[in-house]
Every structure is written in C-alpha cells, then in structure tokens.
CSV table of C-alpha atoms and ligand atoms in Angstrom, one decimal:
chain,number,residue,atom,x,y,z
A,1309,MET,CA,0.0,0.0,0.0
A,1310,GLN,CA,1.2,3.5,-0.9
A,1311,ILE,CA,1.2,5.7,2.2
A,1312,LYS,CA,0.9,9.4,1.5
A,1313,LYS,CA,-0.8,11.0,4.4
A,1314,VAL,CA,0.1,10.3,8.1
A,1315,GLY,CA,-1.7,11.2,11.3
A,1316,VAL,CA,0.5,11.6,14.4
A,1317,ILE,CA,-1.2,11.6,17.8
A,1318,GLY,CA,0.6,13.5,20.6
A,1319,ALA,CA,2.8,16.5,19.9
A,1320,GLY,CA,5.2,16.0,22.8
A,1321,GLN,CA,8.9,15.4,22.3
A,1322,MET,CA,8.5,12.2,20.3
A,1323,GLY,CA,5.4,13.3,18.3
A,1324,ASN,CA,6.9,16.5,17.1
A,1325,GLY,CA,10.1,14.8,16.1
A,1326,ILE,CA,8.1,12.2,14.2
A,1327,ALA,CA,6.1,14.9,12.4
A,1328,HIS,CA,9.4,16.6,11.5
A,1329,VAL,CA,11.0,13.6,9.9
A,1330,LEU,CA,7.8,12.5,8.1
A,1331,SER,CA,7.4,15.9,6.5
A,1332,LEU,CA,11.1,15.9,5.4
A,1333,GLY,CA,10.4,12.5,3.9
A,1334,GLY,CA,7.6,14.1,1.8
A,1335,TYR,CA,4.6,12.8,3.7
A,1336,HIS,CA,1.6,15.1,4.4
A,1337,VAL,CA,1.3,15.1,8.2
A,1338,ILE,CA,-1.6,15.8,10.5
A,1339,LEU,CA,-0.2,16.4,14.0
A,1340,ASN,CA,-2.9,16.0,16.7
A,1341,ASP,CA,-2.9,16.9,20.4
A,1342,ILE,CA,-5.7,17.6,22.8
A,1343,ASP,CA,-3.8,20.6,24.0
A,1344,LYS,CA,-3.5,23.7,21.8
A,1345,ASN,CA,-0.4,25.0,23.7
A,1346,THR,CA,1.4,21.7,23.1
A,1347,LEU,CA,0.7,22.0,19.4
A,1348,GLU,CA,2.0,25.6,19.3
A,1349,LYS,CA,5.1,24.5,21.2
A,1350,ALA,CA,5.5,21.6,18.7
A,1351,SER,CA,5.3,23.9,15.7
A,1352,HIS,CA,8.0,26.1,17.3
A,1353,ASN,CA,10.2,23.1,18.1
A,1354,ILE,CA,9.9,21.7,14.6
A,1355,LYS,CA,10.8,25.1,13.0
A,1356,ASN,CA,13.9,25.4,15.4
A,1357,ASN,CA,15.0,21.9,14.7
A,1358,LEU,CA,14.7,22.2,11.0
A,1359,GLU,CA,16.7,25.4,11.2
A,1360,ARG,CA,19.5,23.6,13.1
A,1361,GLN,CA,19.6,21.1,10.2
A,1362,VAL,CA,19.7,24.0,7.7
A,1363,ASN,CA,22.5,25.7,9.6
A,1364,SER,CA,24.6,22.5,9.7
A,1365,LYS,CA,23.9,22.0,6.0
A,1366,LYS,CA,22.2,18.6,6.6
A,1367,ILE,CA,19.2,19.9,4.6
A,1368,SER,CA,18.6,23.0,2.3
A,1369,ALA,CA,16.3,26.0,3.2
A,1370,ALA,CA,14.0,24.9,0.4
A,1371,GLU,CA,13.7,21.4,1.9
A,1372,SER,CA,12.9,22.9,5.3
A,1373,ASN,CA,10.2,25.2,3.9
A,1374,ALA,CA,8.7,22.4,1.9
A,1375,ALA,CA,8.6,20.2,5.1
A,1376,LEU,CA,6.9,23.0,7.1
A,1377,LYS,CA,4.2,23.3,4.5
A,1378,LEU,CA,3.4,19.6,4.7
A,1379,ILE,CA,2.4,19.7,8.4
A,1380,ASP,CA,-1.1,20.6,9.6
A,1381,TYR,CA,-1.9,20.9,13.3
A,1382,THR,CA,-5.3,19.9,14.8
A,1383,VAL,CA,-7.0,19.2,18.2
A,1384,SER,CA,-9.6,17.0,16.4
A,1385,LEU,CA,-9.2,13.4,15.4
A,1386,GLU,CA,-11.9,14.1,12.8
A,1387,ASP,CA,-9.1,15.5,10.6
A,1388,PHE,CA,-7.7,11.9,10.3
A,1389,ASN,CA,-10.5,11.0,7.8
A,1390,GLU,CA,-8.0,10.7,4.9
A,1391,VAL,CA,-4.8,9.4,6.6
A,1392,ASP,CA,-3.3,6.1,5.4
A,1393,LEU,CA,-1.2,5.6,8.5
A,1394,VAL,CA,-1.6,6.7,12.1
A,1395,ILE,CA,1.4,6.8,14.5
A,1396,GLU,CA,0.2,7.2,18.1
A,1397,ALA,CA,2.8,8.9,20.3
A,1398,ALA,CA,0.8,9.9,23.3
A,1399,THR,CA,2.0,9.4,26.9
A,1400,GLU,CA,3.4,6.0,27.9
A,1401,ASN,CA,0.2,5.0,29.7
A,1402,GLU,CA,-1.8,1.9,28.5
A,1403,PRO,CA,-5.3,3.0,29.5
A,1404,ILE,CA,-4.7,6.4,27.8
A,1405,LYS,CA,-3.4,4.8,24.6
A,1406,GLN,CA,-6.4,2.4,24.6
A,1407,LYS,CA,-8.8,5.3,25.0
A,1408,ILE,CA,-7.2,7.2,22.2
A,1409,LEU,CA,-7.2,4.2,19.8
A,1410,ASN,CA,-10.8,3.6,20.6
A,1411,SER,CA,-11.9,7.1,19.9
A,1412,LEU,CA,-10.0,7.1,16.6
A,1413,LEU,CA,-11.8,4.2,15.0
A,1414,THR,CA,-14.9,6.1,13.8
A,1415,HIS,CA,-12.8,8.7,12.0
A,1416,ILE,CA,-10.5,6.6,9.9
A,1417,GLN,CA,-10.8,4.7,6.6
A,1418,PRO,CA,-11.0,0.9,6.5
A,1419,HIS,CA,-7.5,0.7,4.8
A,1420,THR,CA,-5.8,2.9,7.5
A,1421,ILE,CA,-2.8,1.3,9.2
A,1422,LEU,CA,-2.6,1.9,13.0
A,1423,THR,CA,0.7,2.0,14.8
A,1424,SER,CA,2.0,3.0,18.2
A,1425,ASN,CA,5.3,4.5,19.1
A,1426,THR,CA,5.0,2.8,22.5
A,1427,SER,CA,8.4,2.2,24.1
A,1428,SER,CA,7.3,-0.9,26.0
A,1429,ILE,CA,3.6,-1.8,26.0
A,1430,SER,CA,2.3,-5.0,24.4
A,1431,ILE,CA,1.4,-4.4,20.7
A,1432,THR,CA,-0.9,-7.4,20.7
A,1433,ARG,CA,-2.8,-6.0,23.7
A,1434,LEU,CA,-3.1,-2.5,22.1
A,1435,ALA,CA,-4.1,-4.1,18.8
A,1436,SER,CA,-6.9,-6.1,20.5
A,1437,CYS,CA,-8.8,-2.9,21.5
A,1438,THR,CA,-9.0,-1.8,17.8
A,1439,ASP,CA,-11.2,-3.2,15.0
A,1440,ARG,CA,-8.1,-4.1,12.9
A,1441,PRO,CA,-5.4,-6.1,14.8
A,1442,GLU,CA,-4.0,-7.3,11.4
A,1443,LYS,CA,-3.3,-3.7,10.5
A,1444,PHE,CA,-1.8,-2.7,13.8
A,1445,MET,CA,1.9,-2.7,14.8
A,1446,GLY,CA,4.6,-1.0,16.8
A,1447,PHE,CA,6.5,1.9,15.1
A,1448,HIS,CA,9.1,2.9,17.7
A,1449,PHE,CA,11.4,6.0,17.0
A,1450,MET,CA,14.3,7.0,19.2
A,1451,ASN,CA,14.8,10.4,20.8
A,1452,PRO,CA,15.9,12.9,19.3
A,1453,VAL,CA,14.0,11.6,16.3
A,1454,PRO,CA,15.6,13.8,13.7
A,1455,VAL,CA,19.1,12.6,14.7
A,1456,MET,CA,18.7,8.9,15.7
A,1457,GLN,CA,19.0,6.4,12.8
A,1458,LEU,CA,16.9,3.5,14.3
A,1459,VAL,CA,13.3,2.7,14.1
A,1460,GLU,CA,12.1,-0.5,15.8
A,1461,LEU,CA,9.3,-2.3,14.0
A,1462,ILE,CA,7.2,-4.7,16.1
A,1463,LYS,CA,4.6,-7.1,14.8
A,1464,GLY,CA,1.8,-8.1,17.2
A,1465,ILE,CA,0.6,-11.7,17.0
A,1466,ALA,CA,-2.1,-10.8,14.4
A,1467,THR,CA,-0.1,-8.2,12.3
A,1468,ASP,CA,-0.1,-9.2,8.6
A,1469,GLN,CA,3.0,-9.0,6.4
A,1470,GLU,CA,1.5,-6.3,4.1
A,1471,THR,CA,1.2,-3.9,7.1
A,1472,TYR,CA,4.8,-4.6,8.1
A,1473,ASP,CA,6.0,-4.1,4.6
A,1474,SER,CA,4.2,-0.8,4.3
A,1475,CYS,CA,5.7,0.5,7.5
A,1476,LEU,CA,9.2,-0.7,6.5
A,1477,GLN,CA,8.8,1.3,3.2
A,1478,VAL,CA,8.1,4.4,5.3
A,1479,VAL,CA,11.2,3.9,7.4
A,1480,GLU,CA,13.3,3.5,4.3
A,1481,LYS,CA,11.8,6.6,2.7
A,1482,LEU,CA,12.8,8.5,5.8
A,1483,GLY,CA,16.4,7.4,5.3
A,1484,LYS,CA,16.4,5.5,8.6
A,1485,THR,CA,17.2,1.9,9.5
A,1486,ALA,CA,14.6,-0.6,10.8
A,1487,ALA,CA,15.2,-3.3,13.3
A,1488,SER,CA,12.6,-6.0,13.7
A,1489,ALA,CA,11.7,-6.8,17.3
A,1490,GLU,CA,9.3,-9.4,18.7
A,1491,ASP,CA,6.4,-8.3,20.9
A,1492,PHE,CA,7.9,-8.8,24.3
A,1493,PRO,CA,8.0,-6.2,27.1
A,1494,ALA,CA,10.1,-3.1,26.0
A,1495,PHE,CA,11.2,-4.8,22.7
A,1496,ILE,CA,15.0,-4.5,22.1
A,1497,VAL,CA,16.4,-1.0,22.8
A,1498,ASN,CA,14.5,-0.4,26.0
A,1499,ARG,CA,15.0,-4.0,27.2
A,1500,VAL,CA,18.7,-3.4,27.2
A,1501,LEU,CA,18.9,0.4,27.8
A,1502,MET,CA,16.5,0.8,30.7
A,1503,PRO,CA,18.0,-1.8,33.1
A,1504,MET,CA,21.3,0.0,32.5
A,1505,ILE,CA,19.8,3.4,33.4
A,1506,ASN,CA,18.0,1.8,36.4
A,1507,GLU,CA,21.3,0.3,37.5
A,1508,ALA,CA,23.0,3.7,37.3
A,1509,VAL,CA,20.2,5.1,39.6
A,1510,TYR,CA,20.9,2.2,42.0
A,1511,ALA,CA,24.6,3.1,42.0
A,1512,LEU,CA,23.6,6.7,42.9
A,1513,TYR,CA,21.1,5.4,45.6
A,1514,GLU,CA,23.7,3.1,47.2
A,1515,GLY,CA,26.4,5.8,47.1
A,1516,VAL,CA,28.7,4.0,44.7
A,1517,GLY,CA,29.3,7.3,42.9
A,1518,SER,CA,28.0,10.8,42.5
A,1519,VAL,CA,25.8,11.9,39.6
A,1520,GLU,CA,28.9,13.4,37.9
A,1521,ALA,CA,31.1,10.4,38.6
A,1522,ILE,CA,28.5,7.9,37.3
A,1523,ASP,CA,27.9,9.9,34.1
A,1524,THR,CA,31.6,10.7,33.5
A,1525,SER,CA,32.4,7.0,34.0
A,1526,MET,CA,30.0,5.8,31.3
A,1527,LYS,CA,30.9,8.7,28.9
A,1528,LEU,CA,34.6,8.3,29.1
A,1529,GLY,CA,34.8,4.6,30.2
A,1530,ALA,CA,32.3,3.2,27.7
A,1531,ASN,CA,32.2,5.9,25.1
A,1532,HIS,CA,28.4,6.7,25.5
A,1533,PRO,CA,27.4,10.1,24.1
A,1534,MET,CA,25.5,10.9,27.3
A,1535,GLY,CA,25.9,9.4,30.8
A,1536,PRO,CA,23.0,7.2,31.9
A,1537,LEU,CA,21.6,9.8,34.4
A,1538,GLU,CA,21.8,12.6,31.9
A,1539,LEU,CA,20.1,10.3,29.4
A,1540,ALA,CA,17.3,9.4,31.9
A,1541,ASP,CA,16.7,13.2,32.3
A,1542,PHE,CA,16.6,13.5,28.5
A,1543,ILE,CA,14.1,10.7,28.0
A,1544,GLY,CA,12.0,11.7,31.0
A,1545,LEU,CA,12.1,9.9,34.4
A,1546,ASP,CA,8.4,9.2,34.2
A,1547,THR,CA,8.9,7.4,30.9
A,1548,CYS,CA,11.9,5.5,32.3
A,1549,LEU,CA,9.8,4.4,35.4
A,1550,ALA,CA,6.9,3.4,33.2
A,1551,ILE,CA,9.2,1.2,31.1
A,1552,MET,CA,10.8,-0.4,34.2
A,1553,ASN,CA,7.3,-1.2,35.5
A,1554,VAL,CA,6.3,-2.8,32.2
A,1555,LEU,CA,9.5,-4.9,32.3
A,1556,HIS,CA,9.1,-5.8,36.0
A,1557,GLU,CA,5.4,-6.8,35.6
A,1558,GLY,CA,5.7,-8.3,32.2
A,1559,LEU,CA,8.8,-10.5,32.9
A,1560,ALA,CA,8.1,-11.1,36.6
A,1561,ASP,CA,11.9,-11.0,37.4
A,1562,THR,CA,13.2,-8.9,40.4
A,1563,LYS,CA,16.2,-7.8,38.3
A,1564,TYR,CA,13.8,-5.3,36.7
A,1565,ARG,CA,12.7,-3.8,40.0
A,1566,PRO,CA,12.6,0.0,39.5
A,1567,CYS,CA,15.1,1.8,41.9
A,1568,PRO,CA,13.1,3.5,44.7
A,1569,LEU,CA,15.1,6.7,44.0
A,1570,MET,CA,13.7,6.8,40.5
A,1571,THR,CA,10.2,6.5,41.9
A,1572,LYS,CA,10.9,9.2,44.4
A,1573,TYR,CA,12.1,11.7,41.8
A,1574,VAL,CA,8.9,11.0,39.7
A,1575,GLU,CA,6.7,11.5,42.8
A,1576,ALA,CA,8.5,14.8,43.4
A,1577,GLY,CA,7.7,15.9,39.8
A,1578,TRP,CA,11.4,15.9,39.0
A,1579,LEU,CA,11.0,14.4,35.6
A,1580,GLY,CA,14.2,15.6,33.9
A,1581,ARG,CA,14.8,18.2,31.3
A,1582,LYS,CA,11.1,18.8,30.5
A,1583,THR,CA,10.5,20.0,34.1
A,1584,LYS,CA,14.0,21.6,34.3
A,1585,ARG,CA,14.9,19.2,37.2
A,1586,GLY,CA,15.8,15.6,37.4
A,1587,PHE,CA,19.2,14.2,38.3
A,1588,TYR,CA,20.4,17.6,37.0
A,1589,ASP,CA,19.1,21.1,37.5
A,1590,TYR,CA,18.5,22.8,34.1
A,1591,THR,CA,17.4,26.2,35.3
A,1592,GLY,CA,20.9,27.9,34.8
A,1593,GLU,CA,23.2,28.3,31.9
A,1594,GLN,CA,24.9,25.0,32.6
A,1595,GLN,CA,23.3,21.8,33.9
A,1596,ILE,CA,24.4,21.0,37.5
A,1597,PRO,CA,23.7,17.9,39.6
A,1598,SER,CA,20.4,18.6,41.5
A,1599,ARG,CA,21.6,16.9,44.8
B,1335,LIG,N1,16.6,18.1,15.8
B,1335,LIG,C1,17.5,18.3,14.9
B,1335,LIG,N2,18.9,18.2,15.1
B,1335,LIG,C2,19.3,17.9,16.4
B,1335,LIG,C3,18.4,17.7,17.4
B,1335,LIG,C4,17.0,17.8,17.1
B,1335,LIG,N3,16.1,17.5,18.0
B,1335,LIG,N4,19.1,17.4,18.5
B,1335,LIG,C5,20.4,17.5,18.2
B,1335,LIG,N5,20.5,17.8,16.9
B,1335,LIG,C6,21.7,17.9,16.1
B,1335,LIG,C7,22.5,19.1,16.5
B,1335,LIG,O1,22.1,20.3,15.8
B,1335,LIG,C8,23.9,18.7,16.1
B,1335,LIG,O2,24.1,18.8,14.7
B,1335,LIG,P1,25.6,19.1,14.0
B,1335,LIG,O3,26.5,18.0,14.5
B,1335,LIG,O4,25.3,19.0,12.6
B,1335,LIG,O5,25.9,20.4,14.5
B,1335,LIG,C9,23.9,17.2,16.4
B,1335,LIG,O6,22.6,16.8,16.5
B,1335,LIG,C10,24.6,16.9,17.8
B,1335,LIG,O7,23.9,17.7,18.7
B,1335,LIG,P2,24.7,18.6,19.8
B,1335,LIG,O8,25.9,19.2,19.2
B,1335,LIG,O9,23.6,19.6,20.4
B,1335,LIG,O10,25.0,17.7,21.0
B,1335,LIG,P3,25.7,16.3,21.1
B,1335,LIG,O11,26.8,16.1,20.2
B,1335,LIG,O12,25.9,16.1,22.6
B,1335,LIG,O13,24.5,15.3,20.7
B,1335,LIG,C11,22.7,13.9,21.1
B,1335,LIG,C12,23.3,15.3,21.2
B,1335,LIG,C13,22.5,13.5,19.6
B,1335,LIG,C14,21.3,13.9,21.8
B,1335,LIG,C15,23.7,12.9,21.7
B,1335,LIG,O14,24.0,13.3,23.0
B,1335,LIG,C16,23.2,11.5,21.8
B,1335,LIG,O15,23.2,10.7,20.9
B,1335,LIG,N6,22.7,11.1,23.0
B,1335,LIG,C17,22.1,9.8,23.3
B,1335,LIG,C18,20.7,9.7,22.7
B,1335,LIG,C19,20.1,8.4,22.9
B,1335,LIG,O16,20.6,7.4,23.4
B,1335,LIG,N7,18.8,8.3,22.5
B,1335,LIG,C20,18.0,7.1,22.6
B,1335,LIG,C21,17.2,7.2,23.8
B,1335,LIG,S1,16.2,5.8,24.0
B,1335,LIG,C22,14.8,6.2,23.2
B,1335,LIG,O17,14.6,7.2,22.6
B,1335,LIG,C23,13.7,5.2,23.3
B,1335,LIG,C24,12.5,5.7,24.0
B,1335,LIG,O18,11.5,4.8,23.9
B,1335,LIG,C25,12.7,6.0,25.5
C-alpha cells in the first residue's frame, strides 16, 4: 500500500520529532494533540530543529520550507479521515493509549494502518482494542527523532505482512534503518537500555558514585554520548519508570525492580529536562547535579 498522508497523535517530544522527519520525507502530516499549547510548542520546536539542520547543512532551506508546508496541526481526530497511517505517540500509559485508539476508529478509513510509538507496552494487547489487529503494529522511534537512525518495528501476534512491509517502506523513505523486534516487554532497545539506566540510579542510591562520577564513567569509560543519568533526564524519568514497571510486571523478574530513588524523583515531579529538574538542574546556563 502506498502511504501518502500520516496522522500523528501526541505533539510532545516524540510526536513533534516524528512529524518533523515524516514531513522531510515528503509525507503530508496531520499532527494532533488535545492541548493547543502543546501544538504551538511543537510547531515552534519543529521550526527550530529544521533550522538547526539547515545551519549545519544537513538539509537545504528549500527542503525545510517544503517540510513545514506539509504539516497541519489539529486538536480534532476528525481530521484523520483521509490518513493512510496513524502513529500514536501519546504518553506511555496503557489506558490512555487504549482510549485514544478507541476514539479514533470512527474517524479513519478501512484501509488505514494503525501503529503505536510505545516504548514498552504490548502491541498485541493494544491491537486487540481496535477493529483491525492485522493492520496494527509498533513503530518505535528514538529520541531525538531527527538525529537517531533507528526505528524498531514490532509485529503483534495478528499483524499481517502487508502492514509490516508498508511500515518498512516508510522507514526506508525517511532514510532511517529498521530493526525488527518481537512483541515482548520493551522490545529490544529499552529491554537493554532501561536496566542500564536503572542500575545507574541504584549506583547513585547506594552511594557508589555521585551523579557526575557515574555519568563521567560511562561517557569516558564506555564511550556513551551521554551518561545514563543525563540520558534518563533527556528521555524523562516518568517514561523510564513506566518502562521499568512494564519490564518488572511483564517479565516477573526482580532484576527489573525500579530503583526506589527513580520512583521518588517521579513522585516529586522531577522528571528531567522537561520539568527543568531531574538528576540535574537545568534552570541555569549549565546543567548541574540537583543533589
Ligand atoms: N533536531 C535536529 N537536530 C538535532 C536535534 C533535534 N532535536 N538534537 C540534536 N541535533 C543535532 C545538532 O544540531 C547537532 O548537529 P551538528 O552536529 O550538525 O551540529 C547534532 O545533532 C549533535 O547535537 P549537539 O551538538 O547539540 O549535542 P551532542 O553532540 O551532545 O549530541 C545527542 C546530542 C545526539 C542527543 C547525543 O548526546 C546522543 O546521541 N545522546 C544519546 C541519545 C540516545 O541514546 N537516544 C536514545 C534514547 S532511548 C529512546 O529514545 C527510546 C525511548 O522509547 C525511550
């Protein structure tokens, strides 16, 4: 199936990045959010991020302008009546995702493929609350979407090959690389990455090292572009905790127990960069450890 028009649900950090790369790939994008302010912020972020790419000569000004013209913003799912593909990128909360998918069904065409950018939730379970489990799959981008090369593609138990092939074609048209993952909790990237981040939080909790020592160790000792605590702040501690909980519950193994310190930070509303405080404080010119 030829995909031309894509609906993206959720204009947060993942949703606006997804709209950005789809529009650069030549797709007409309808970006939806329930909150008008989030849509305005998304439009501003997309412009800024395209400008960064123009400034570093990754794309031309003409390509950036063409991409901007291909994105429409809406608070109403009724505007999804002509989309060929939907990518749901709302918050990492299963009841919310199910509610969104349910409310979407009356507005889309019978041929429309439904996907979720979920970082951990069962694709088979999400698919089962739609009217088209064979046309449902996981379409998982990495953050920051315009920079990261990988997209994980996850088939649910009922997903058909045609749906998978259509999504693979989109990934290829975006110039990204797909990795196929089976539908087990947190798939591949987060199955490996999140326990590492969780372990770094345990190392902090147990006093093995300071925030700076832990991050410096992993940056200079393992050549990671960001230390694990800095990366947790970048992803969002609420998202990291939600993924650890899915691993813990889904695999029933104590090795995935979320660190109590991570839970405490989330309870405090210290969610990382997006709230300007997590393992680091981002209110000043330079990030400094928050405790
Ligand atoms: N849009 C467009 N361009 C962007 C961008 C964005 N949002 N963010 C960064 N860039 C560009 C910059 O403009 C810069 O371009 P240039 O090299 O041409 O000048 C380049 O990317 C590098 O950025 P910076 O110079 O600002 O900073 P860094 O060199 O420190 O790189 C980083 C930033 C790319 C974020 C790097 O630190 C990194 O790779 N970090 C790890 C990210 C990671 O692991 N992501 C995966 C998280 S897991 C996930 O997403 C799964 C989810 O389910 C939780």
